[in-house]
C-alpha cells in the first residue's frame, strides 16, 4: 500500500530518515521496512506559488480564522496523483519525504487512489472503515489546519472520479489533521496482512473485524501473570483450560462492558439480530433493558 500525506508540518511525521517519527516505530515501522506500506510525506507549501509560500487566506463570508487555499491543494493533489511512481511499493527509504514535482498535467479522472480528509465535520472513523482502507492500494491524506480546507477541493476531487472520504476521529476539535492521520494510519496498518503476529487478535479485538467473537462489542478485561497480584486473583475460569467456558466468559464480560460504556453498540447489535438468548439473559442480569421498545432508544 502507498500512503501519501500532505501537510504544512512534515516534521510532525519525523525527520526525513524516519527515525523517531510516529510512523517509524513498532508494527507500522516494521511493515514499512518490509515494504508492505510506503509512506510519502509532502510539504504543502512546495505548491504555493508566492514568495511567502502562502497556503491560507481569509474566509469568504467573514468570520475568524483562515481557510486553506483551493489552488494550492489542487496543485498538490494533481502532482501526487500524476506521480508515475505512485504504484511502486518499497522505496529504499520508505520514510523519506519525497517531494513531488509540481505538475500542470491534468489528474486522471479515475485515479485508483482514495483521498481521506480528516475533519471534525466528517463521518466517524470506525474499525469497519479501517478494514476497508486496509484493502486499498493507495491512500492520500490531506491534513487541514486553521479553519480547514476550501470545500471546492473535495468537490473537485470527487468530480474527477476520485473516492473521497471526509472523516472525523472523534467529537472534539484538534488543531490540525496530522494527529488524525497517525490515528487512522495506525488503525489501518495493523490490519495489513502479516502485520500482527496473531491474525486472530483482529477478530477478538473490540469491534471485532471479520465477524469474530467480539463482533460489534468492546473487548472485556484481560489478564496475565502473576495469578494473584496485590490480593487480586485472576478470574478462575481463565485458569480452567475449558476453552468453551473461557469463550463464553469473555463474551459475557464483553456484553456487560459494552452495555455499560457503549449502549449504542448493544442496540445496533440487537437491531442486526446479533444477540442470542444467552446474550440477552446476560444483559438483563446486568440491568440492561433488552426488550424491543427500550432498545429502540
Ligand atoms: N473549523 C473546523 C470545524 O469547526 O469543523 C475545525 C478546523 S480544525 C481547527 C483544523 C483541522 O484539524 C481540520 O481541518 C482537520 O484537518 C483537523 N481536525 C480537527 N479535529 C478533527 C477531528 N475530530 N477529526 C479529524 N480531523 C480533525
PDB file of C-alpha atoms and ligand atoms in Angstrom:
ATOM      1  CA  UNK A   1       0.000   0.000   0.000  1.00  0.00           C
ATOM      2  CA  UNK A   2       1.154   3.501  -0.749  1.00  0.00           C
ATOM      3  CA  UNK A   3       0.268   6.295   1.691  1.00  0.00           C
ATOM      4  CA  UNK A   4       0.778   9.954   0.779  1.00  0.00           C
ATOM      5  CA  UNK A   5       0.359  12.600   3.463  1.00  0.00           C
ATOM      6  CA  UNK A   6       0.148  16.279   2.568  1.00  0.00           C
ATOM      7  CA  UNK A   7       0.754  18.655   5.466  1.00  0.00           C
ATOM      8  CA  UNK A   8       2.263  22.021   6.300  1.00  0.00           C
ATOM      9  CA  UNK A   9       4.132  20.282   9.134  1.00  0.00           C
ATOM     10  CA  UNK A  10       6.068  17.411   7.522  1.00  0.00           C
ATOM     11  CA  UNK A  11       8.313  17.303  10.602  1.00  0.00           C
ATOM     12  CA  UNK A  12       5.307  16.073  12.585  1.00  0.00           C
ATOM     13  CA  UNK A  13       5.908  12.675  10.963  1.00  0.00           C
ATOM     14  CA  UNK A  14       9.575  12.629  11.898  1.00  0.00           C
ATOM     15  CA  UNK A  15      12.773  13.751  10.251  1.00  0.00           C
ATOM     16  CA  UNK A  16      13.409  12.690   6.665  1.00  0.00           C
ATOM     17  CA  UNK A  17      15.089   9.404   7.612  1.00  0.00           C
ATOM     18  CA  UNK A  18      12.042   8.452   9.681  1.00  0.00           C
ATOM     19  CA  UNK A  19      13.875   7.831  12.950  1.00  0.00           C
ATOM     20  CA  UNK A  20      11.675   8.924  15.825  1.00  0.00           C
ATOM     21  CA  UNK A  21       8.564   9.618  13.758  1.00  0.00           C
ATOM     22  CA  UNK A  22       5.274   8.041  14.831  1.00  0.00           C
ATOM     23  CA  UNK A  23       5.050   6.082  11.558  1.00  0.00           C
ATOM     24  CA  UNK A  24       8.533   4.641  12.017  1.00  0.00           C
ATOM     25  CA  UNK A  25       8.021   2.614  15.177  1.00  0.00           C
ATOM     26  CA  UNK A  26       6.535  -0.693  16.229  1.00  0.00           C
ATOM     27  CA  UNK A  27       4.289  -2.660  13.852  1.00  0.00           C
ATOM     28  CA  UNK A  28       3.947   0.142  11.306  1.00  0.00           C
ATOM     29  CA  UNK A  29       7.686   0.748  11.225  1.00  0.00           C
ATOM     30  CA  UNK A  30       8.263  -2.954  10.590  1.00  0.00           C
ATOM     31  CA  UNK A  31       5.557  -3.087   7.895  1.00  0.00           C
ATOM     32  CA  UNK A  32       7.240  -0.156   6.172  1.00  0.00           C
ATOM     33  CA  UNK A  33      10.668  -1.716   6.489  1.00  0.00           C
ATOM     34  CA  UNK A  34       9.281  -4.860   4.816  1.00  0.00           C
ATOM     35  CA  UNK A  35       7.759  -2.757   2.039  1.00  0.00           C
ATOM     36  CA  UNK A  36       4.148  -3.606   2.909  1.00  0.00           C
ATOM     37  CA  UNK A  37       3.453   0.101   3.211  1.00  0.00           C
ATOM     38  CA  UNK A  38       5.350   3.048   1.736  1.00  0.00           C
ATOM     39  CA  UNK A  39       4.878   6.491   3.246  1.00  0.00           C
ATOM     40  CA  UNK A  40       5.433   9.694   1.273  1.00  0.00           C
ATOM     41  CA  UNK A  41       5.224  12.875   3.313  1.00  0.00           C
ATOM     42  CA  UNK A  42       4.787  16.107   1.322  1.00  0.00           C
ATOM     43  CA  UNK A  43       5.092  19.705   2.421  1.00  0.00           C
ATOM     44  CA  UNK A  44       2.026  21.504   1.041  1.00  0.00           C
ATOM     45  CA  UNK A  45       3.965  24.774   0.863  1.00  0.00           C
ATOM     46  CA  UNK A  46       6.020  23.499  -2.078  1.00  0.00           C
ATOM     47  CA  UNK A  47       2.899  24.011  -4.209  1.00  0.00           C
ATOM     48  CA  UNK A  48       2.322  27.615  -3.062  1.00  0.00           C
ATOM     49  CA  UNK A  49       3.361  29.989  -5.800  1.00  0.00           C
ATOM     50  CA  UNK A  50       4.052  33.238  -3.948  1.00  0.00           C
ATOM     51  CA  UNK A  51       7.304  34.223  -2.340  1.00  0.00           C
ATOM     52  CA  UNK A  52       5.941  33.596   1.178  1.00  0.00           C
ATOM     53  CA  UNK A  53       4.592  30.111   0.288  1.00  0.00           C
ATOM     54  CA  UNK A  54       1.142  31.148   1.460  1.00  0.00           C
ATOM     55  CA  UNK A  55      -1.360  28.307   1.881  1.00  0.00           C
ATOM     56  CA  UNK A  56      -4.271  30.166   3.525  1.00  0.00           C
ATOM     57  CA  UNK A  57      -6.473  33.191   3.040  1.00  0.00           C
ATOM     58  CA  UNK A  58      -9.353  34.961   4.789  1.00  0.00           C
ATOM     59  CA  UNK A  59     -12.740  33.239   4.583  1.00  0.00           C
ATOM     60  CA  UNK A  60     -15.438  34.449   2.189  1.00  0.00           C
ATOM     61  CA  UNK A  61     -18.440  35.495   4.265  1.00  0.00           C
ATOM     62  CA  UNK A  62     -16.219  36.711   7.088  1.00  0.00           C
ATOM     63  CA  UNK A  63     -15.581  35.087  10.426  1.00  0.00           C
ATOM     64  CA  UNK A  64     -12.494  34.289  12.419  1.00  0.00           C
ATOM     65  CA  UNK A  65      -9.528  32.269  11.230  1.00  0.00           C
ATOM     66  CA  UNK A  66      -8.156  31.429   7.822  1.00  0.00           C
ATOM     67  CA  UNK A  67      -9.077  28.862   5.178  1.00  0.00           C
ATOM     68  CA  UNK A  68      -6.596  26.728   3.226  1.00  0.00           C
ATOM     69  CA  UNK A  69      -6.469  27.700  -0.429  1.00  0.00           C
ATOM     70  CA  UNK A  70      -8.044  25.508  -3.108  1.00  0.00           C
ATOM     71  CA  UNK A  71      -5.417  26.346  -5.765  1.00  0.00           C
ATOM     72  CA  UNK A  72      -2.531  25.182  -3.580  1.00  0.00           C
ATOM     73  CA  UNK A  73      -4.306  21.968  -2.552  1.00  0.00           C
ATOM     74  CA  UNK A  74      -5.395  21.340  -6.134  1.00  0.00           C
ATOM     75  CA  UNK A  75      -1.826  21.607  -7.384  1.00  0.00           C
ATOM     76  CA  UNK A  76      -0.603  19.281  -4.618  1.00  0.00           C
ATOM     77  CA  UNK A  77      -3.185  16.580  -5.370  1.00  0.00           C
ATOM     78  CA  UNK A  78      -2.646  16.893  -9.142  1.00  0.00           C
ATOM     79  CA  UNK A  79       1.080  16.327  -8.673  1.00  0.00           C
ATOM     80  CA  UNK A  80       0.719  13.396  -6.293  1.00  0.00           C
ATOM     81  CA  UNK A  81      -1.922  11.659  -8.388  1.00  0.00           C
ATOM     82  CA  UNK A  82       0.028  12.038 -11.593  1.00  0.00           C
ATOM     83  CA  UNK A  83       3.209  10.737  -9.969  1.00  0.00           C
ATOM     84  CA  UNK A  84       4.083   7.793 -12.210  1.00  0.00           C
ATOM     85  CA  UNK A  85       5.867   6.075  -9.337  1.00  0.00           C
ATOM     86  CA  UNK A  86       2.750   6.002  -7.185  1.00  0.00           C
ATOM     87  CA  UNK A  87       2.066   2.280  -7.535  1.00  0.00           C
ATOM     88  CA  UNK A  88       5.638   1.311  -6.789  1.00  0.00           C
ATOM     89  CA  UNK A  89       5.931  -0.058  -3.295  1.00  0.00           C
ATOM     90  CA  UNK A  90       9.035  -0.442  -1.226  1.00  0.00           C
ATOM     91  CA  UNK A  91      11.227   2.577  -1.825  1.00  0.00           C
ATOM     92  CA  UNK A  92      14.572   2.056  -0.174  1.00  0.00           C
ATOM     93  CA  UNK A  93      13.823   4.697   2.427  1.00  0.00           C
ATOM     94  CA  UNK A  94      10.089   4.411   2.970  1.00  0.00           C
ATOM     95  CA  UNK A  95      10.137   7.290   5.443  1.00  0.00           C
ATOM     96  CA  UNK A  96      11.945   9.745   3.280  1.00  0.00           C
ATOM     97  CA  UNK A  97       9.899  12.760   2.339  1.00  0.00           C
ATOM     98  CA  UNK A  98       9.531  12.528  -1.425  1.00  0.00           C
ATOM     99  CA  UNK A  99       8.902  15.995  -2.767  1.00  0.00           C
ATOM    100  CA  UNK A 100       6.715  15.502  -5.820  1.00  0.00           C
ATOM    101  CA  UNK A 101       7.408  17.814  -8.708  1.00  0.00           C
ATOM    102  CA  UNK A 102       4.507  20.236  -9.086  1.00  0.00           C
ATOM    103  CA  UNK A 103       2.906  19.431 -12.427  1.00  0.00           C
ATOM    104  CA  UNK A 104       0.396  21.104 -14.700  1.00  0.00           C
ATOM    105  CA  UNK A 105      -0.812  17.838 -16.212  1.00  0.00           C
ATOM    106  CA  UNK A 106      -4.464  17.049 -15.501  1.00  0.00           C
ATOM    107  CA  UNK A 107      -5.391  14.454 -12.915  1.00  0.00           C
ATOM    108  CA  UNK A 108      -6.695  11.257 -14.478  1.00  0.00           C
ATOM    109  CA  UNK A 109     -10.453  11.100 -13.978  1.00  0.00           C
ATOM    110  CA  UNK A 110     -10.183   7.798 -12.141  1.00  0.00           C
ATOM    111  CA  UNK A 111      -7.052   7.601 -10.085  1.00  0.00           C
ATOM    112  CA  UNK A 112      -7.332   4.397  -8.109  1.00  0.00           C
ATOM    113  CA  UNK A 113      -6.420   6.424  -5.035  1.00  0.00           C
ATOM    114  CA  UNK A 114      -8.682   7.253  -2.109  1.00  0.00           C
ATOM    115  CA  UNK A 115      -8.464  10.776  -0.703  1.00  0.00           C
ATOM    116  CA  UNK A 116      -9.010  10.914   3.056  1.00  0.00           C
ATOM    117  CA  UNK A 117      -9.656  14.357   4.518  1.00  0.00           C
ATOM    118  CA  UNK A 118      -9.661  14.422   8.320  1.00  0.00           C
ATOM    119  CA  UNK A 119     -12.193  16.921   9.646  1.00  0.00           C
ATOM    120  CA  UNK A 120     -14.344  17.144  12.772  1.00  0.00           C
ATOM    121  CA  UNK A 121     -17.331  17.515  10.439  1.00  0.00           C
ATOM    122  CA  UNK A 122     -16.607  14.181   8.734  1.00  0.00           C
ATOM    123  CA  UNK A 123     -18.216  10.798   9.227  1.00  0.00           C
ATOM    124  CA  UNK A 124     -16.905   8.975  12.308  1.00  0.00           C
ATOM    125  CA  UNK A 125     -13.888   6.791  11.557  1.00  0.00           C
ATOM    126  CA  UNK A 126     -14.637   3.191  12.556  1.00  0.00           C
ATOM    127  CA  UNK A 127     -12.955  -0.201  12.630  1.00  0.00           C
ATOM    128  CA  UNK A 128     -15.092  -1.136   9.617  1.00  0.00           C
ATOM    129  CA  UNK A 129     -13.549   1.747   7.678  1.00  0.00           C
ATOM    130  CA  UNK A 130     -10.075   0.722   8.835  1.00  0.00           C
ATOM    131  CA  UNK A 131     -10.724  -2.754   7.407  1.00  0.00           C
ATOM    132  CA  UNK A 132     -11.905  -1.276   4.117  1.00  0.00           C
ATOM    133  CA  UNK A 133      -8.889   1.057   3.901  1.00  0.00           C
ATOM    134  CA  UNK A 134      -6.551  -1.887   4.563  1.00  0.00           C
ATOM    135  CA  UNK A 135      -7.714  -3.252   1.206  1.00  0.00           C
ATOM    136  CA  UNK A 136      -6.851  -0.048  -0.691  1.00  0.00           C
ATOM    137  CA  UNK A 137      -3.771   0.250  -2.858  1.00  0.00           C
ATOM    138  CA  UNK A 138      -3.236   3.983  -2.389  1.00  0.00           C
ATOM    139  CA  UNK A 139      -4.432   6.367   0.329  1.00  0.00           C
ATOM    140  CA  UNK A 140      -3.827  10.118   0.137  1.00  0.00           C
ATOM    141  CA  UNK A 141      -4.327  12.127   3.338  1.00  0.00           C
ATOM    142  CA  UNK A 142      -4.952  15.879   3.266  1.00  0.00           C
ATOM    143  CA  UNK A 143      -4.111  17.460   6.627  1.00  0.00           C
ATOM    144  CA  UNK A 144      -6.112  20.596   7.255  1.00  0.00           C
ATOM    145  CA  UNK A 145      -5.077  23.428   9.567  1.00  0.00           C
ATOM    146  CA  UNK A 146      -6.713  26.742  10.536  1.00  0.00           C
ATOM    147  CA  UNK A 147     -10.461  26.581   9.759  1.00  0.00           C
ATOM    148  CA  UNK A 148      -9.973  23.743   7.284  1.00  0.00           C
ATOM    149  CA  UNK A 149      -9.623  23.359   3.510  1.00  0.00           C
ATOM    150  CA  UNK A 150     -11.654  25.263   0.876  1.00  0.00           C
ATOM    151  CA  UNK A 151     -14.638  22.952   0.232  1.00  0.00           C
ATOM    152  CA  UNK A 152     -14.089  23.015  -3.531  1.00  0.00           C
ATOM    153  CA  UNK A 153     -11.001  20.802  -3.162  1.00  0.00           C
ATOM    154  CA  UNK A 154     -13.128  17.830  -2.079  1.00  0.00           C
ATOM    155  CA  UNK A 155     -15.839  18.648  -4.664  1.00  0.00           C
ATOM    156  CA  UNK A 156     -13.231  18.823  -7.429  1.00  0.00           C
ATOM    157  CA  UNK A 157     -11.571  15.542  -6.439  1.00  0.00           C
ATOM    158  CA  UNK A 158     -14.965  13.788  -6.407  1.00  0.00           C
ATOM    159  CA  UNK A 159     -15.903  15.312  -9.748  1.00  0.00           C
ATOM    160  CA  UNK A 160     -12.702  13.849 -11.198  1.00  0.00           C
ATOM    161  CA  UNK A 161     -13.737  10.376 -10.118  1.00  0.00           C
ATOM    162  CA  UNK A 162     -11.616  10.110  -7.001  1.00  0.00           C
ATOM    163  CA  UNK A 163     -13.008   8.297  -3.981  1.00  0.00           C
ATOM    164  CA  UNK A 164     -13.081  10.878  -1.190  1.00  0.00           C
ATOM    165  CA  UNK A 165     -13.876  10.424   2.500  1.00  0.00           C
ATOM    166  CA  UNK A 166     -14.182  13.264   4.977  1.00  0.00           C
ATOM    167  CA  UNK A 167     -13.517  11.540   8.266  1.00  0.00           C
ATOM    168  CA  UNK A 168     -13.657  12.517  11.936  1.00  0.00           C
ATOM    169  CA  UNK A 169     -11.689  10.679  14.622  1.00  0.00           C
ATOM    170  CA  UNK A 170     -13.971  11.931  17.401  1.00  0.00           C
ATOM    171  CA  UNK A 171     -16.264  14.627  18.681  1.00  0.00           C
ATOM    172  CA  UNK A 172     -13.608  17.189  19.545  1.00  0.00           C
ATOM    173  CA  UNK A 173     -11.570  19.706  17.584  1.00  0.00           C
ATOM    174  CA  UNK A 174      -7.841  19.262  17.031  1.00  0.00           C
ATOM    175  CA  UNK A 175      -5.533  21.983  15.761  1.00  0.00           C
ATOM    176  CA  UNK A 176      -4.680  20.011  12.619  1.00  0.00           C
ATOM    177  CA  UNK A 177      -5.218  16.800  10.680  1.00  0.00           C
ATOM    178  CA  UNK A 178      -1.778  15.305  11.387  1.00  0.00           C
ATOM    179  CA  UNK A 179      -2.735  13.569  14.651  1.00  0.00           C
ATOM    180  CA  UNK A 180      -5.864  12.200  12.947  1.00  0.00           C
ATOM    181  CA  UNK A 181      -3.708  10.780  10.139  1.00  0.00           C
ATOM    182  CA  UNK A 182      -1.483   8.985  12.644  1.00  0.00           C
ATOM    183  CA  UNK A 183      -4.589   7.503  14.300  1.00  0.00           C
ATOM    184  CA  UNK A 184      -6.109   6.350  11.008  1.00  0.00           C
ATOM    185  CA  UNK A 185      -2.838   5.022   9.574  1.00  0.00           C
ATOM    186  CA  UNK A 186      -2.132   3.042  12.743  1.00  0.00           C
ATOM    187  CA  UNK A 187      -5.614   1.518  12.749  1.00  0.00           C
ATOM    188  CA  UNK A 188      -5.281   0.594   9.054  1.00  0.00           C
ATOM    189  CA  UNK A 189      -1.694  -0.665   9.043  1.00  0.00           C
ATOM    190  CA  UNK A 190      -2.158  -3.133  11.874  1.00  0.00           C
ATOM    191  CA  UNK A 191      -4.796  -4.795   9.677  1.00  0.00           C
ATOM    192  CA  UNK A 192      -2.479  -5.301   6.711  1.00  0.00           C
ATOM    193  CA  UNK A 193      -1.708  -8.974   6.088  1.00  0.00           C
ATOM    194  CA  UNK A 194       1.260 -10.121   8.144  1.00  0.00           C
ATOM    195  CA  UNK A 195       1.482  -7.027  10.368  1.00  0.00           C
ATOM    196  CA  UNK A 196       0.000  -8.546  13.519  1.00  0.00           C
ATOM    197  CA  UNK A 197       1.720 -11.625  14.886  1.00  0.00           C
ATOM    198  CA  UNK A 198      -1.583 -13.357  15.572  1.00  0.00           C
ATOM    199  CA  UNK A 199      -4.303 -12.684  12.977  1.00  0.00           C
ATOM    200  CA  UNK A 200      -6.946 -13.848  15.467  1.00  0.00           C
ATOM    201  CA  UNK A 201      -6.322 -10.806  17.622  1.00  0.00           C
ATOM    202  CA  UNK A 202      -8.063  -8.673  14.975  1.00  0.00           C
ATOM    203  CA  UNK A 203     -11.341 -10.555  15.257  1.00  0.00           C
ATOM    204  CA  UNK A 204     -11.010 -10.786  19.051  1.00  0.00           C
ATOM    205  CA  UNK A 205     -10.364  -7.065  19.402  1.00  0.00           C
ATOM    206  CA  UNK A 206     -13.018  -4.560  20.353  1.00  0.00           C
ATOM    207  CA  UNK A 207     -15.425  -4.062  17.430  1.00  0.00           C
ATOM    208  CA  UNK A 208     -14.120  -7.394  16.078  1.00  0.00           C
ATOM    209  CA  UNK A 209     -13.457  -7.063  12.407  1.00  0.00           C
ATOM    210  CA  UNK A 210     -14.203 -10.034  10.196  1.00  0.00           C
ATOM    211  CA  UNK A 211     -17.187 -11.293  12.208  1.00  0.00           C
ATOM    212  CA  UNK A 212     -15.083 -12.562  15.114  1.00  0.00           C
ATOM    213  CA  UNK A 213     -16.175 -13.268  18.659  1.00  0.00           C
ATOM    214  CA  UNK A 214     -16.131  -9.572  19.585  1.00  0.00           C
ATOM    215  CA  UNK A 215     -18.103  -8.518  16.522  1.00  0.00           C
ATOM    216  CA  UNK A 216     -19.780  -5.230  17.428  1.00  0.00           C
ATOM    217  CA  UNK A 217     -18.681  -5.374  21.087  1.00  0.00           C
ATOM    218  CA  UNK A 218     -15.978  -3.897  23.287  1.00  0.00           C
ATOM    219  CA  UNK A 219     -13.444  -6.430  24.464  1.00  0.00           C
ATOM    220  CA  UNK A 220     -13.701  -7.376  28.144  1.00  0.00           C
ATOM    221  CA  UNK A 221     -10.879  -7.341  30.731  1.00  0.00           C
ATOM    222  CA  UNK A 222      -7.604  -9.160  30.032  1.00  0.00           C
ATOM    223  CA  UNK A 223      -5.031 -10.594  32.485  1.00  0.00           C
ATOM    224  CA  UNK A 224      -1.535 -12.046  32.569  1.00  0.00           C
ATOM    225  CA  UNK A 225       0.853 -13.473  35.185  1.00  0.00           C
ATOM    226  CA  UNK A 226       1.021 -13.440  38.172  1.00  0.00           C
ATOM    227  CA  UNK A 227      -2.235 -15.212  39.080  1.00  0.00           C
ATOM    228  CA  UNK A 228      -2.525 -13.136  42.232  1.00  0.00           C
ATOM    229  CA  UNK A 229      -1.391  -9.511  42.437  1.00  0.00           C
ATOM    230  CA  UNK A 230      -1.906  -7.248  45.467  1.00  0.00           C
ATOM    231  CA  UNK A 231      -4.587  -9.605  46.683  1.00  0.00           C
ATOM    232  CA  UNK A 232      -6.444  -9.643  43.369  1.00  0.00           C
ATOM    233  CA  UNK A 233      -6.936 -13.057  41.770  1.00  0.00           C
ATOM    234  CA  UNK A 234      -7.327 -13.667  38.066  1.00  0.00           C
ATOM    235  CA  UNK A 235     -10.890 -14.993  37.370  1.00  0.00           C
ATOM    236  CA  UNK A 236     -10.757 -18.749  37.972  1.00  0.00           C
ATOM    237  CA  UNK A 237     -12.375 -19.663  34.642  1.00  0.00           C
ATOM    238  CA  UNK A 238      -9.336 -18.321  32.772  1.00  0.00           C
ATOM    239  CA  UNK A 239      -7.178 -20.927  34.525  1.00  0.00           C
ATOM    240  CA  UNK A 240      -9.617 -23.785  33.920  1.00  0.00           C
ATOM    241  CA  UNK A 241      -8.366 -24.880  30.484  1.00  0.00           C
ATOM    242  CA  UNK A 242     -12.041 -25.175  29.435  1.00  0.00           C
ATOM    243  CA  UNK A 243     -11.967 -23.287  26.119  1.00  0.00           C
ATOM    244  CA  UNK A 244     -15.747 -23.163  25.673  1.00  0.00           C
ATOM    245  CA  UNK A 245     -16.240 -21.806  29.197  1.00  0.00           C
ATOM    246  CA  UNK A 246     -13.487 -19.234  28.666  1.00  0.00           C
ATOM    247  CA  UNK A 247     -15.017 -18.083  25.359  1.00  0.00           C
ATOM    248  CA  UNK A 248     -18.436 -17.744  26.982  1.00  0.00           C
ATOM    249  CA  UNK A 249     -16.996 -15.823  29.949  1.00  0.00           C
ATOM    250  CA  UNK A 250     -15.170 -13.477  27.568  1.00  0.00           C
ATOM    251  CA  UNK A 251     -18.349 -12.814  25.616  1.00  0.00           C
ATOM    252  CA  UNK A 252     -20.353 -12.236  28.821  1.00  0.00           C
ATOM    253  CA  UNK A 253     -17.757  -9.734  30.042  1.00  0.00           C
ATOM    254  CA  UNK A 254     -17.734  -8.031  26.642  1.00  0.00           C
ATOM    255  CA  UNK A 255     -21.527  -7.746  26.719  1.00  0.00           C
ATOM    256  CA  UNK A 256     -21.507  -6.283  30.248  1.00  0.00           C
ATOM    257  CA  UNK A 257     -18.760  -3.799  29.466  1.00  0.00           C
ATOM    258  CA  UNK A 258     -20.346  -2.722  26.193  1.00  0.00           C
ATOM    259  CA  UNK A 259     -23.773  -2.292  27.799  1.00  0.00           C
ATOM    260  CA  UNK A 260     -22.236  -0.069  30.471  1.00  0.00           C
ATOM    261  CA  UNK A 261     -19.926   2.030  28.278  1.00  0.00           C
ATOM    262  CA  UNK A 262     -21.426   1.905  24.781  1.00  0.00           C
ATOM    263  CA  UNK A 263     -25.134   1.061  24.944  1.00  0.00           C
ATOM    264  CA  UNK A 264     -25.407   2.321  21.349  1.00  0.00           C
ATOM    265  CA  UNK A 265     -23.334  -0.675  20.220  1.00  0.00           C
ATOM    266  CA  UNK A 266     -25.639  -3.137  22.001  1.00  0.00           C
ATOM    267  CA  UNK A 267     -28.663  -1.531  20.377  1.00  0.00           C
ATOM    268  CA  UNK A 268     -27.000  -1.802  16.986  1.00  0.00           C
ATOM    269  CA  UNK A 269     -26.156  -5.464  17.569  1.00  0.00           C
ATOM    270  CA  UNK A 270     -29.728  -6.193  18.678  1.00  0.00           C
ATOM    271  CA  UNK A 271     -31.114  -4.462  15.592  1.00  0.00           C
ATOM    272  CA  UNK A 272     -28.833  -6.630  13.417  1.00  0.00           C
ATOM    273  CA  UNK A 273     -30.061  -9.774  15.200  1.00  0.00           C
ATOM    274  CA  UNK A 274     -26.619 -10.259  16.731  1.00  0.00           C
ATOM    275  CA  UNK A 275     -27.741 -11.275  20.241  1.00  0.00           C
ATOM    276  CA  UNK A 276     -28.741 -14.820  21.154  1.00  0.00           C
ATOM    277  CA  UNK A 277     -30.872 -15.894  24.136  1.00  0.00           C
ATOM    278  CA  UNK A 278     -27.832 -16.254  26.402  1.00  0.00           C
ATOM    279  CA  UNK A 279     -26.557 -12.799  25.411  1.00  0.00           C
ATOM    280  CA  UNK A 280     -29.940 -11.311  26.259  1.00  0.00           C
ATOM    281  CA  UNK A 281     -30.028 -13.110  29.607  1.00  0.00           C
ATOM    282  CA  UNK A 282     -26.576 -11.712  30.474  1.00  0.00           C
ATOM    283  CA  UNK A 283     -27.675  -8.208  29.526  1.00  0.00           C
ATOM    284  CA  UNK A 284     -30.911  -8.416  31.536  1.00  0.00           C
ATOM    285  CA  UNK A 285     -28.909  -9.655  34.528  1.00  0.00           C
ATOM    286  CA  UNK A 286     -26.603  -6.666  34.089  1.00  0.00           C
ATOM    287  CA  UNK A 287     -29.624  -4.372  34.229  1.00  0.00           C
ATOM    288  CA  UNK A 288     -29.621  -3.515  30.540  1.00  0.00           C
ATOM    289  CA  UNK A 289     -33.103  -3.271  29.021  1.00  0.00           C
ATOM    290  CA  UNK A 290     -33.184  -5.668  26.062  1.00  0.00           C
ATOM    291  CA  UNK A 291     -36.891  -5.676  25.320  1.00  0.00           C
ATOM    292  CA  UNK A 292     -37.802  -4.305  21.875  1.00  0.00           C
ATOM    293  CA  UNK A 293     -39.297  -0.959  22.978  1.00  0.00           C
ATOM    294  CA  UNK A 294     -36.471   0.299  25.205  1.00  0.00           C
ATOM    295  CA  UNK A 295     -33.787  -0.985  22.810  1.00  0.00           C
ATOM    296  CA  UNK A 296     -35.105   1.345  20.176  1.00  0.00           C
ATOM    297  CA  UNK A 297     -33.959   4.429  22.140  1.00  0.00           C
TER     298      UNK A 297
HETATM  299  N1  LIG B   1     -13.357  24.860  11.600  1.00  0.00           N
HETATM  300  C1  LIG B   1     -13.322  23.426  11.640  1.00  0.00           C
HETATM  301  C2  LIG B   1     -14.637  22.905  12.189  1.00  0.00           C
HETATM  302  O1  LIG B   1     -15.166  23.511  13.106  1.00  0.00           O
HETATM  303  O2  LIG B   1     -15.101  21.849  11.721  1.00  0.00           O
HETATM  304  C3  LIG B   1     -12.202  22.948  12.539  1.00  0.00           C
HETATM  305  C4  LIG B   1     -10.867  23.040  11.917  1.00  0.00           C
HETATM  306  S1  LIG B   1      -9.616  22.331  12.918  1.00  0.00           S
HETATM  307  C5  LIG B   1      -9.170  23.688  13.958  1.00  0.00           C
HETATM  308  C6  LIG B   1      -8.237  22.223  11.837  1.00  0.00           C
HETATM  309  C7  LIG B   1      -8.020  20.856  11.228  1.00  0.00           C
HETATM  310  O3  LIG B   1      -7.818  19.903  12.252  1.00  0.00           O
HETATM  311  C8  LIG B   1      -9.143  20.296  10.399  1.00  0.00           C
HETATM  312  O4  LIG B   1      -9.162  20.814   9.093  1.00  0.00           O
HETATM  313  C9  LIG B   1      -8.811  18.816  10.412  1.00  0.00           C
HETATM  314  O5  LIG B   1      -7.801  18.514   9.474  1.00  0.00           O
HETATM  315  C10 LIG B   1      -8.230  18.625  11.804  1.00  0.00           C
HETATM  316  N2  LIG B   1      -9.176  18.094  12.780  1.00  0.00           N
HETATM  317  C11 LIG B   1      -9.617  18.731  13.883  1.00  0.00           C
HETATM  318  N3  LIG B   1     -10.433  17.966  14.597  1.00  0.00           N
HETATM  319  C12 LIG B   1     -10.522  16.785  13.953  1.00  0.00           C
HETATM  320  C13 LIG B   1     -11.239  15.583  14.212  1.00  0.00           C
HETATM  321  N4  LIG B   1     -12.021  15.443  15.270  1.00  0.00           N
HETATM  322  N5  LIG B   1     -11.089  14.563  13.346  1.00  0.00           N
HETATM  323  C14 LIG B   1     -10.297  14.688  12.265  1.00  0.00           C
HETATM  324  N6  LIG B   1      -9.611  15.811  11.969  1.00  0.00           N
HETATM  325  C15 LIG B   1      -9.717  16.851  12.799  1.00  0.00           C
END
